[in-house]
Coordinates of C-alpha atoms in Angstrom, one line a residue:
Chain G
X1 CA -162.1 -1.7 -64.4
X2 CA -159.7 -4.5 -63.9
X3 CA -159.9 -4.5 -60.0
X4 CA -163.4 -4.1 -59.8
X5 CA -163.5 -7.6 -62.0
X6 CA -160.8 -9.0 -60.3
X7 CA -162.7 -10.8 -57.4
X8 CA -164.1 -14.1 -58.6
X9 CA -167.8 -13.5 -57.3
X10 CA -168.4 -10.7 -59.8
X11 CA -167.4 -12.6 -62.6
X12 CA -170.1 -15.4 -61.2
X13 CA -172.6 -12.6 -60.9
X14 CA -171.4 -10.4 -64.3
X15 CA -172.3 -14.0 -66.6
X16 CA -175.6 -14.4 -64.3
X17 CA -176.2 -10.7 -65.3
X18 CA -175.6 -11.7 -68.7
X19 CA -177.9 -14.9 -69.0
X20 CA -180.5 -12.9 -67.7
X21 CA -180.6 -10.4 -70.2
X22 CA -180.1 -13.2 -73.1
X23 CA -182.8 -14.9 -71.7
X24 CA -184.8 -11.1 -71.8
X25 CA -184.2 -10.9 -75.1
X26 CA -184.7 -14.8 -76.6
X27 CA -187.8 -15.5 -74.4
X28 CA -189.8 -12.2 -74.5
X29 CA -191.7 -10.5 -77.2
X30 CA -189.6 -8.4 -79.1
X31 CA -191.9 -8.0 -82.6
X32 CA -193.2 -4.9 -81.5
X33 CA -190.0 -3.2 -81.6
X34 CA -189.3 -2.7 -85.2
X35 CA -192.9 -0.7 -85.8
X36 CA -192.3 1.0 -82.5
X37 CA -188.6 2.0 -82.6
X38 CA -189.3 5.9 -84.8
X39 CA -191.8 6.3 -82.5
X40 CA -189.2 5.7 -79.5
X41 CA -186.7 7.7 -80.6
X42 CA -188.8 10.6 -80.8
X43 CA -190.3 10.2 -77.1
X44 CA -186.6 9.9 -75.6
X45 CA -185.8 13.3 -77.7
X46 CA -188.7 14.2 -76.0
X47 CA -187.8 13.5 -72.6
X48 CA -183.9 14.6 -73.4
X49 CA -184.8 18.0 -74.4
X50 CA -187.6 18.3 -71.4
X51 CA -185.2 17.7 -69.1
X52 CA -182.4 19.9 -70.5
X53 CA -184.8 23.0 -70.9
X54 CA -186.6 22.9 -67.5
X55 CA -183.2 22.5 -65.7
X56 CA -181.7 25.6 -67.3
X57 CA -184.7 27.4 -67.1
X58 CA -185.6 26.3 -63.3
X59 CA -181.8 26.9 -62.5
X60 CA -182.5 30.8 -63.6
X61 CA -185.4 30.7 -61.3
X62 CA -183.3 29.7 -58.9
X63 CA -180.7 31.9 -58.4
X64 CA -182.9 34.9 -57.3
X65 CA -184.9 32.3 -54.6
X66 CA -182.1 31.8 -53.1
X67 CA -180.4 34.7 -52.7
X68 CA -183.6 36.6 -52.3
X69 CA -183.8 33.6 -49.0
X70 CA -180.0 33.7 -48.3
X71 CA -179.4 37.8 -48.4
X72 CA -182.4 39.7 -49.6
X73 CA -184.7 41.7 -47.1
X74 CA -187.7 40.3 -45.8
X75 CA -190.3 41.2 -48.2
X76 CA -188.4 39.4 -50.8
X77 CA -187.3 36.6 -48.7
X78 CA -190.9 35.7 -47.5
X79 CA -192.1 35.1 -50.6
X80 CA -189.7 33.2 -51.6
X81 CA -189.6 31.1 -48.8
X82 CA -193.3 30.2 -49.3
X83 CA -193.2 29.4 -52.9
X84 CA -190.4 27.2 -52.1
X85 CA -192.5 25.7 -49.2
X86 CA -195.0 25.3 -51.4
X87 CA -193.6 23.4 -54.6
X88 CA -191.7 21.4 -52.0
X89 CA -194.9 20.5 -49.6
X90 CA -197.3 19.6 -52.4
X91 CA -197.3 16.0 -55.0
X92 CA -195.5 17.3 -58.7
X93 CA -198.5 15.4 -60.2
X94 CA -201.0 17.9 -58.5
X95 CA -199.3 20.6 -59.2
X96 CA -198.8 19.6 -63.3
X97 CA -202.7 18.7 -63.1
X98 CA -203.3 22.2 -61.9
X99 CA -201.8 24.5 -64.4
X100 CA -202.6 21.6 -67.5
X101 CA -206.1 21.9 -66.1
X102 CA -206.5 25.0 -64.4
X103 CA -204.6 27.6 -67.0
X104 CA -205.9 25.4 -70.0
X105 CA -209.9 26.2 -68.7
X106 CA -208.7 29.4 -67.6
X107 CA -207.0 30.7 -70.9
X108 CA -209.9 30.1 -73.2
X109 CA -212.6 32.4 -71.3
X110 CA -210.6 35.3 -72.6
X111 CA -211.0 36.6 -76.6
X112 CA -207.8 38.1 -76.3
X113 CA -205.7 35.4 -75.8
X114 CA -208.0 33.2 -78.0
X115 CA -207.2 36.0 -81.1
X116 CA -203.5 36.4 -79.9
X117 CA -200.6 35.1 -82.0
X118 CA -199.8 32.7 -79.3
X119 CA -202.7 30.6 -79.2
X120 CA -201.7 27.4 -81.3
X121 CA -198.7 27.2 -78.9
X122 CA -200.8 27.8 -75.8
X123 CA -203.3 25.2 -76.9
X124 CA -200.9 22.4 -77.2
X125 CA -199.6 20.5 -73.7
X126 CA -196.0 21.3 -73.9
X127 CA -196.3 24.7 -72.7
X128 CA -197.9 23.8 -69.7
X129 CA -195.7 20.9 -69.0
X130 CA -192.2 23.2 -69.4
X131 CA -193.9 25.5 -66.8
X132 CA -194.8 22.9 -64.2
X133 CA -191.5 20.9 -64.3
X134 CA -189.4 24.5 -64.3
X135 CA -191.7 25.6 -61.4
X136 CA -190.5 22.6 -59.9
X137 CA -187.4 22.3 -60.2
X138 CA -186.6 25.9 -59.3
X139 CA -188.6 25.6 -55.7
X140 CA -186.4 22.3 -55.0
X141 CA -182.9 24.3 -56.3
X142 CA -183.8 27.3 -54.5
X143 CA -183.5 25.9 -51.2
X144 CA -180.0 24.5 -52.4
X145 CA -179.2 27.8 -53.8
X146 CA -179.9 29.3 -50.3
X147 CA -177.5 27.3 -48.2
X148 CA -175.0 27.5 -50.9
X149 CA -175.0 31.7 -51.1
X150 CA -174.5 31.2 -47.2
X151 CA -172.0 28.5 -47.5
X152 CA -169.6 31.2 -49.7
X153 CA -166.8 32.5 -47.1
X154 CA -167.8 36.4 -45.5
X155 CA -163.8 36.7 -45.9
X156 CA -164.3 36.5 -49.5
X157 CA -167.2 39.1 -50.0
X158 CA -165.5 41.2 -47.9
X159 CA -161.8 41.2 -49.4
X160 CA -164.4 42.4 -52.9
X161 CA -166.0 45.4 -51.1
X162 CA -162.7 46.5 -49.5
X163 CA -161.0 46.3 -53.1
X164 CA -163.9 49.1 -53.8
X165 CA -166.0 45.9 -56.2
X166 CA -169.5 48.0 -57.1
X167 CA -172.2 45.1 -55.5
X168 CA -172.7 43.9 -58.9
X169 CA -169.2 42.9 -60.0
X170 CA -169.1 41.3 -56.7
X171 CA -172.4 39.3 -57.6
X172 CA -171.0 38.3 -61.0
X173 CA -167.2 37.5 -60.1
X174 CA -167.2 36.2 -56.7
X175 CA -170.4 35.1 -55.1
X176 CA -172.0 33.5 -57.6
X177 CA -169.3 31.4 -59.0
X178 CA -168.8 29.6 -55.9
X179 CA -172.5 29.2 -54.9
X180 CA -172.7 27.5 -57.7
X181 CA -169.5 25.4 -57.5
X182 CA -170.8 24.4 -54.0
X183 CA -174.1 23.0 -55.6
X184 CA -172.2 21.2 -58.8
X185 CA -171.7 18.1 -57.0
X186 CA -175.9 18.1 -55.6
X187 CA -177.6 19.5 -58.9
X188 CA -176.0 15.7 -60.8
X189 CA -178.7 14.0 -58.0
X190 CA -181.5 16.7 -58.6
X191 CA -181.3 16.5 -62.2
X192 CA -181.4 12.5 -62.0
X193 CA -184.7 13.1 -59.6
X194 CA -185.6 15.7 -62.5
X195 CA -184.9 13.6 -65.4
X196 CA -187.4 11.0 -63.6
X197 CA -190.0 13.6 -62.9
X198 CA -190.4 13.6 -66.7
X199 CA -192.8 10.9 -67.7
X200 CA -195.5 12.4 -65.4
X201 CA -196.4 14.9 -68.5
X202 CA -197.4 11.9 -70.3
X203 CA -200.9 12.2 -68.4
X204 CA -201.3 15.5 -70.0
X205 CA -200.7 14.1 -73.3
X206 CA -197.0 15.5 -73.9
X207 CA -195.8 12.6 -76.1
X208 CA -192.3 11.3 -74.5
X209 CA -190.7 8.2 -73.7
X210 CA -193.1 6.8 -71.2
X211 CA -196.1 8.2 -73.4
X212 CA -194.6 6.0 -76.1
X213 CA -194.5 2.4 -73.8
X214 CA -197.9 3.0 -73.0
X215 CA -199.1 3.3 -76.4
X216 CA -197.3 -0.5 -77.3
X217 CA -199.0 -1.3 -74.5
X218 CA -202.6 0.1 -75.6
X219 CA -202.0 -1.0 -79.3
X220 CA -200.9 -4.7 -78.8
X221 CA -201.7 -5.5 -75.1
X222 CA -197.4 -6.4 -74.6
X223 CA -197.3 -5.0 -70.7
X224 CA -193.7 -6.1 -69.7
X225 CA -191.4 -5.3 -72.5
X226 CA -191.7 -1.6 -73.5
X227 CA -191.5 -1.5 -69.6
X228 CA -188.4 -3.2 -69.6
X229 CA -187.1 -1.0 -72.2
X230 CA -188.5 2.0 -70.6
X231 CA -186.5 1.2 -67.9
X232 CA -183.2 0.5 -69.6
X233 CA -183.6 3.9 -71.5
X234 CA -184.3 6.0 -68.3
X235 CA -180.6 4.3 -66.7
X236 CA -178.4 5.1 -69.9
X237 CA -179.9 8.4 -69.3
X238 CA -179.6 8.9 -66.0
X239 CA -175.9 7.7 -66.4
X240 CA -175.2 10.2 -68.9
X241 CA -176.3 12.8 -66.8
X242 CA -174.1 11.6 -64.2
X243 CA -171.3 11.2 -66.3
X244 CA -171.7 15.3 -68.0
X245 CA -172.0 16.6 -64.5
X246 CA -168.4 14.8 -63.3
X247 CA -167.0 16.4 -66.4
X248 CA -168.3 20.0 -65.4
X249 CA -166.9 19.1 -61.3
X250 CA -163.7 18.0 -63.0
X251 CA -163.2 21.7 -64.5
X252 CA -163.8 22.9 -60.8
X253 CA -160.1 23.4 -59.4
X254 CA -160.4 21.9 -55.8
X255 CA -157.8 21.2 -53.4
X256 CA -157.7 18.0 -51.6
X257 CA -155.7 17.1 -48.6
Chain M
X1 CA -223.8 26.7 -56.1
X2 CA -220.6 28.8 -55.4
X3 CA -217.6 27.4 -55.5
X4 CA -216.6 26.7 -51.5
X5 CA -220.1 24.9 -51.3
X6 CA -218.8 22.5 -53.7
X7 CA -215.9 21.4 -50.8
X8 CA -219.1 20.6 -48.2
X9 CA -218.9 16.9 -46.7
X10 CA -222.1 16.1 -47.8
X11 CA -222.8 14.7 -50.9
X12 CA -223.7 17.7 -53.4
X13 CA -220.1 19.0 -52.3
X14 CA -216.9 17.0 -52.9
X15 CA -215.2 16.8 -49.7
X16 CA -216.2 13.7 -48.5
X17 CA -214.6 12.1 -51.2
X18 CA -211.4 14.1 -50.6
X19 CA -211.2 13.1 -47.2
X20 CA -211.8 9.5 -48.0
X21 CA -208.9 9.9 -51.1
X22 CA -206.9 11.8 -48.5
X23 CA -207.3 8.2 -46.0
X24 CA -206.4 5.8 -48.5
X25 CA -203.2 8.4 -49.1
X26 CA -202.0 8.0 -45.6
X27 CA -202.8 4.5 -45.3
X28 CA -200.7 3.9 -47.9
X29 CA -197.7 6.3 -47.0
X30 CA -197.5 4.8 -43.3
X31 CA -197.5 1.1 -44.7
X32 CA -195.0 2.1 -47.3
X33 CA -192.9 4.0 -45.3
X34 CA -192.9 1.3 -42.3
X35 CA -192.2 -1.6 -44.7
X36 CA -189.2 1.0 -46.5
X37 CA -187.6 1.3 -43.6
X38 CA -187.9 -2.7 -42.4
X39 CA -185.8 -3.4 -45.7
X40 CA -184.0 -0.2 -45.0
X41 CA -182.6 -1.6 -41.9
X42 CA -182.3 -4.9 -43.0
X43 CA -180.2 -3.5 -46.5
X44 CA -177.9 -1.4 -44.2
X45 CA -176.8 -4.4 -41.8
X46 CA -176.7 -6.4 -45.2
X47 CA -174.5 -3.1 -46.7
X48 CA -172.4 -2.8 -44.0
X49 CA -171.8 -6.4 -42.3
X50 CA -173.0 -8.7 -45.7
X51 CA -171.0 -11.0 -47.4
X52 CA -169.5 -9.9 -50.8
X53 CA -171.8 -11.3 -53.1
X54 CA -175.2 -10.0 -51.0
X55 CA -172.8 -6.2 -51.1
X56 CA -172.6 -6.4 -54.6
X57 CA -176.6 -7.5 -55.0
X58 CA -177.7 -5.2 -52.7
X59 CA -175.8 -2.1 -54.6
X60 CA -177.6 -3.3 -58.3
X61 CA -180.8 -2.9 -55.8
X62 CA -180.4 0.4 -54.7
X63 CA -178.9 1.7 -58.4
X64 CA -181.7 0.8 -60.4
X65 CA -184.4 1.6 -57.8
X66 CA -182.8 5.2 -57.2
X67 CA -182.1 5.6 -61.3
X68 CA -185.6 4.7 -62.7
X69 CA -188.8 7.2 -62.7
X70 CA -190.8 5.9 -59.5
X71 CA -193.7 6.3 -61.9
X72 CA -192.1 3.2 -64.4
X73 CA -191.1 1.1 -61.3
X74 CA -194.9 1.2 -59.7
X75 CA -196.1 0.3 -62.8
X76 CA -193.7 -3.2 -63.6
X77 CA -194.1 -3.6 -59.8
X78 CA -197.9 -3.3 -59.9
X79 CA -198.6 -5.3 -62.7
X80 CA -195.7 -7.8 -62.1
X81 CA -196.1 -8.4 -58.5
X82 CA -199.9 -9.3 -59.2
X83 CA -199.3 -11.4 -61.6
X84 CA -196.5 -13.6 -60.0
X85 CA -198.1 -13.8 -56.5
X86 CA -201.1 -15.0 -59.3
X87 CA -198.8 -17.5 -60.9
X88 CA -197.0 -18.9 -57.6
X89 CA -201.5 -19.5 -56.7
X90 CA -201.8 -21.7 -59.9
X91 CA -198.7 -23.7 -59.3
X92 CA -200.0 -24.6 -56.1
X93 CA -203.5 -25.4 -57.3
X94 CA -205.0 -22.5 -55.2
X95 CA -207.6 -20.1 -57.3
X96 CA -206.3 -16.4 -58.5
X97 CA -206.7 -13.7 -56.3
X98 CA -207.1 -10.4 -56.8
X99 CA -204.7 -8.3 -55.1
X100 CA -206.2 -5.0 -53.6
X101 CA -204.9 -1.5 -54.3
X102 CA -204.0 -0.9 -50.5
X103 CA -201.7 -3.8 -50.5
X104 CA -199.9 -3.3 -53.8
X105 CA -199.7 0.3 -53.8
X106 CA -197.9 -0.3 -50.0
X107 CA -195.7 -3.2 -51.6
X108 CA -194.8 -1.2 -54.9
X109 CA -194.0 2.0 -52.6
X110 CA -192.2 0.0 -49.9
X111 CA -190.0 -1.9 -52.1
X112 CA -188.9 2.1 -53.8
X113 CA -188.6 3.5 -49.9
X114 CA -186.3 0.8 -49.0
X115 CA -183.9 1.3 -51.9
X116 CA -183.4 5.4 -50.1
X117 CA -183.6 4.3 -46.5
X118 CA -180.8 1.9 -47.1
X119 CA -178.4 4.7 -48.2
X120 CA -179.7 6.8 -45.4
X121 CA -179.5 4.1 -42.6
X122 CA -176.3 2.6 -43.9
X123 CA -174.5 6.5 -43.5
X124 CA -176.1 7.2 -40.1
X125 CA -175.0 3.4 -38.8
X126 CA -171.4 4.3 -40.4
X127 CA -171.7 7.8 -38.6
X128 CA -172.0 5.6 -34.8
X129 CA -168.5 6.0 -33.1
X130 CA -166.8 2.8 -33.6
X131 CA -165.7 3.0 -29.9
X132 CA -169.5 2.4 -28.4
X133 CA -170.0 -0.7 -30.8
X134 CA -166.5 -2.2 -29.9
X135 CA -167.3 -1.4 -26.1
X136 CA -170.3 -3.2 -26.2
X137 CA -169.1 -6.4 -28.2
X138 CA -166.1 -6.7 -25.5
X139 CA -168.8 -6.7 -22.6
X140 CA -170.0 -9.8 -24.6
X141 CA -173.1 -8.4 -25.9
X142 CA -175.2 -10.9 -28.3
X143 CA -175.8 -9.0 -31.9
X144 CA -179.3 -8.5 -31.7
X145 CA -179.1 -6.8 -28.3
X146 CA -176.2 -4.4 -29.6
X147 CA -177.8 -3.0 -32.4
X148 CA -181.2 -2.6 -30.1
X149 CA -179.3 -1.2 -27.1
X150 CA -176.5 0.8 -29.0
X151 CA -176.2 0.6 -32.7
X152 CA -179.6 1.8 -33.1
X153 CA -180.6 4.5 -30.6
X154 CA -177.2 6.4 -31.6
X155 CA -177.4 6.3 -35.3
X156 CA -180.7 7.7 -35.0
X157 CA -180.3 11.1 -34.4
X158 CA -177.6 11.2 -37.5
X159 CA -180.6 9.5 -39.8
X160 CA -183.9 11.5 -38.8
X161 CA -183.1 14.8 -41.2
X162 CA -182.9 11.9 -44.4
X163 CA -186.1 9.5 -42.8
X164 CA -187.7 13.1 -42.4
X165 CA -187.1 13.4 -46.0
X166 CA -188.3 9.9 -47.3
X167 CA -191.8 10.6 -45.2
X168 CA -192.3 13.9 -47.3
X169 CA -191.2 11.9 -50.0
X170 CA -193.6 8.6 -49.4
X171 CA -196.7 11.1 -48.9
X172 CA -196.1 12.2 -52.4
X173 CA -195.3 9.6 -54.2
X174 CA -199.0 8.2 -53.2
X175 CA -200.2 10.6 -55.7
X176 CA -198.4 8.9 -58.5
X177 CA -200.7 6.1 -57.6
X178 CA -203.6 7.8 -59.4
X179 CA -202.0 7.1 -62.6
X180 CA -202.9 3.2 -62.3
X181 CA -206.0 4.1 -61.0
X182 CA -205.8 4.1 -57.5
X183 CA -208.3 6.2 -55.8
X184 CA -206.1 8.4 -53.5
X185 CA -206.5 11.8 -52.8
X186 CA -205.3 13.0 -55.9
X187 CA -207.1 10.9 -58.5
X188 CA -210.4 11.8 -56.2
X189 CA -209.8 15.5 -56.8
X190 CA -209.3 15.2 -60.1
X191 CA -212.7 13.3 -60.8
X192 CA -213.8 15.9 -58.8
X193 CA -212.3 18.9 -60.5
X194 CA -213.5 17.2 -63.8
X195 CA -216.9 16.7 -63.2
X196 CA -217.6 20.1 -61.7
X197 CA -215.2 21.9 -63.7
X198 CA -213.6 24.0 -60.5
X199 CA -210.5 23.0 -61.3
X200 CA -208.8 26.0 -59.6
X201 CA -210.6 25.0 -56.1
X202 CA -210.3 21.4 -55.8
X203 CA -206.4 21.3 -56.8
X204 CA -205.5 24.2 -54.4
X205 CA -207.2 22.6 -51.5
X206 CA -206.0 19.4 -52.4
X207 CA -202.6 21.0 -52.3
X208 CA -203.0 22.7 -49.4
X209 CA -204.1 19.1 -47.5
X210 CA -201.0 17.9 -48.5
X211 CA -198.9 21.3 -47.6
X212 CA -200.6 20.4 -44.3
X213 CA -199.1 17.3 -44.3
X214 CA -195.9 18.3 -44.7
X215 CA -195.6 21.4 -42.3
X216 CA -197.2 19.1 -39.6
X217 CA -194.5 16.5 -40.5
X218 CA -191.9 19.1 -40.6
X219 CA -192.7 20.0 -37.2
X220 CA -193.1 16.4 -35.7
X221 CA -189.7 15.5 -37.0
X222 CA -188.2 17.8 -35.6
X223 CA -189.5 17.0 -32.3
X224 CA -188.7 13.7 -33.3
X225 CA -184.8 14.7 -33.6
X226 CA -184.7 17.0 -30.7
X227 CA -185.8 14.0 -28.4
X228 CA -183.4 11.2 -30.1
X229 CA -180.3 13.7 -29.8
X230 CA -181.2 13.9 -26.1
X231 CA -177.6 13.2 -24.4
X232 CA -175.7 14.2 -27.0
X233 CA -173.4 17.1 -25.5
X234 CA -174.2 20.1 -27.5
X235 CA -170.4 20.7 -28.6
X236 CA -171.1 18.4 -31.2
X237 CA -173.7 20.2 -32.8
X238 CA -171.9 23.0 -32.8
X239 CA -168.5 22.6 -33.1
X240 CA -169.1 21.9 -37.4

């Protein structure tokens, strides 16, 4: 911390920093904040707990696309090589759009799923949101997944099989533990990109952060400063992302020359 | 009317207007792309060969551009870059203007492009064997000319898999231009999935345009590399 203040110019450009955030605060239109702030909290809940569900979930995904790619036989490596090819090829707004819009006029044509138990839940947006952003994410960690099953050394699969490992135990001890300590390091990035995938739900109506600013902005025509804000929250949570990841690579024992 | 009739170019079908989105898509991705990688190169050099103060400035650029939703930065870009172009117009006693959607949505989209291609230019510049650049600085060779001749040419091989990526990138981040109202290919299949209620047939073939896109990109790219690697002695690619 020290030596990264140490050289004169950053301290120049540290106060400049500063001024320009005092000036942020004392010069722009803050009154909507007080009213807004509940409200606020509960989008960035929203957007936390968005991206913490659809990254597990599209992580579970994940691991059978790529193995299916890195080791399975071809009629389950084909398929998966398309719908990877597919999520990957195509805008995450069309594809959100598609299920919101497509499943939502789909579901309704059918009595039983109108009289099923499930309804209320299927007829709200969150659903539908959860399953386009786990979709996602699982076609873009797939392909990771695939070059990290390959990456793991033969030496060490076959050392398992000659100690008489049923396939498995092998699985489960040794090739998927370092697949994914291979990935730890790319997964912080993709789950930065995923975090800022989140506020396209908003034009489905799922209520998070970025739903939120735009309301200030509908409600008292303020355009700058719940973007401003917006923007500060999205860092602090993109840094805390960062941060969790270096604490799970740090419990990674690794050798370094 | 069944449902493929309702992609037919004329007007009862949709497809006209799909095509026409899909134009204003590319449009948009090539000027992005091209004005991303003009600050790309420039923020590399700047990166790499900048003083400490335009280091330290153009590292706060590339952070916050690569840490906030593209979404959030379009829309302060969009409405800020309108409004300030408007304001710098009043100051000099010229009349408003009003700033077309080509042109912003290629500024806003530029301006995110050239936060990634800095990164990906400023590796693939480092990755040029320091021998070739010293080489060509002892024959006396001005700046410009080195990094046209030599700098250039050989980083480019190392940066076409990441430039590849930003492409694929820029074509999709067009569509998040439909949320201010842009009318690119994906706004224009959703008014057209809306009013005719096929919402299954216009997003699939609007997805499989894009799809399109991408494979043919794919493919061109990696023609692309194939040619700029031409000379290097295949050892190299294989010995990793």
């Amino acid at each position: 911390m020290i030596a990264f203040l140490r050289p004169r110019h950053r301290q120049v450009l540290l106060v400049a920093g500063a001024a320009l955030v005092a000036w942020c605060i004392h010069a722009l239109d803050w009154s909507w904040l007080p009213a807004y702030w509940p409200l606020f909290l509960r989008g960035i809940w929203a957007t936390v707990w968005l991206t913490a569900l659809t990254t597990v979930l599209g992580l579970v995904l994940a691991i059978p696309l790529g193995f299916a790619q890195a080791a399975g036989p071809w009629f389950l490596a084909w398929p998966a090589l398309a719908f990877c090819t597919i999520i990957r090829g195509t805008p995450l707004l069309l594809q959100i759009w598609l299920i919101y819009y497509g499943l939502g006029s789909l579901f309704p044509q059918f009595p039983w799923i109108r009289q099923s138990d499930l309804w209320p839940i299927l007829r709200q947006a969150w659903p539908y949101a959860v399953l386009a952003l786990t979709l996602s994410y699982a076609g873009y960690e797939g392909e990771v997944m695939r070059g990290a099953f390959k990456s793991v050394p033969r030496g060490q699969l076959e050392a398992a099989r000659a100690m008489g490992m049923p396939r498995l135990t092998l699985f489960r001890r040794i090739w998927l533990p370092q697949a994914l300590r291979k990935v730890l390091p790319t997964l912080s990035g993709e789950t930065v990109l995923q975090m800022k995938a989140t506020p396209l739900v908003a034009t489905i109506t799922v209520v998070e952060t970025y739903a939120v600013a735009s309301r200030v902005r509908q409600d008292t025509f303020i355009v700058y400063e719940p973007l401003l804000l917006l923007a500060v929250v999205y860092l602090a949570i993109a840094a805390v992302i960062v941060l969790v990841f270096r604490h799970f690579e740090r419990m990674v024992p690794t050798r370094t020359a | 009317m069944s449902t493929l009739e309702l992609l037919a170019l004329q007007p009862p079908g949709w497809g006209g207007n799909l095509l026409r989105g899909l134009a204003n898509s590319i449009q948009i991705a090539v000027g992005a792309y091209g004005l991303g990688l003009a600050i790309g190169t420039a923020g590399a050099y700047g990166k790499i060969y900048g003083g400490p103060v335009l280091r330290d400035l153009l590292e706060v650029y590339t952070t916050v551009v690569r840490a906030v939703p593209e979404l959030i930065l379009i829309l302060i870009l969009y409405f800020g870059l309108t409004d300030l172009v408007n304001q710098i117009l009043v100051e000099m006693g010229r009349d408003r203007i009003q700033i077309s959607g080509v042109i912003a949505g290629i500024a806003v989209l530029g301006v995110v492009q050239g936060a990634y291609s800095t990164e990906v230019l400023r590796g693939a510049i480092l990755a040029v064997p320091h021998g070739q650049i010293e080489a060509a600085r002892a024959m006396g060779m001005p700046a410009g000319m080195l990094a046209r001749r030599i700098t250039l040419p050989l980083m480019l091989g190392n940066a076409i898999p990441g430039l590849a990526n930003l492409w694929l990138i820029a074509t999709k981040d067009t569509a998040l231009l439909a949320v201010v109202g842009f009318s690119e290919l994906t706004l224009e299949t959703r008014q057209a999935a809306g009013t005719t209620k096929a919402y299954f047939t216009f997003f699939m073939a609007a997805g499989a345009i894009y799809l399109a896109i991408t494979l043919l990109s794919q493919w061109g790219f990696a023609r692309a590399e194939r040619w700029a690697r031409r000379g290097e002695p295949a050892v190299a690619a294989g010995a990793r």
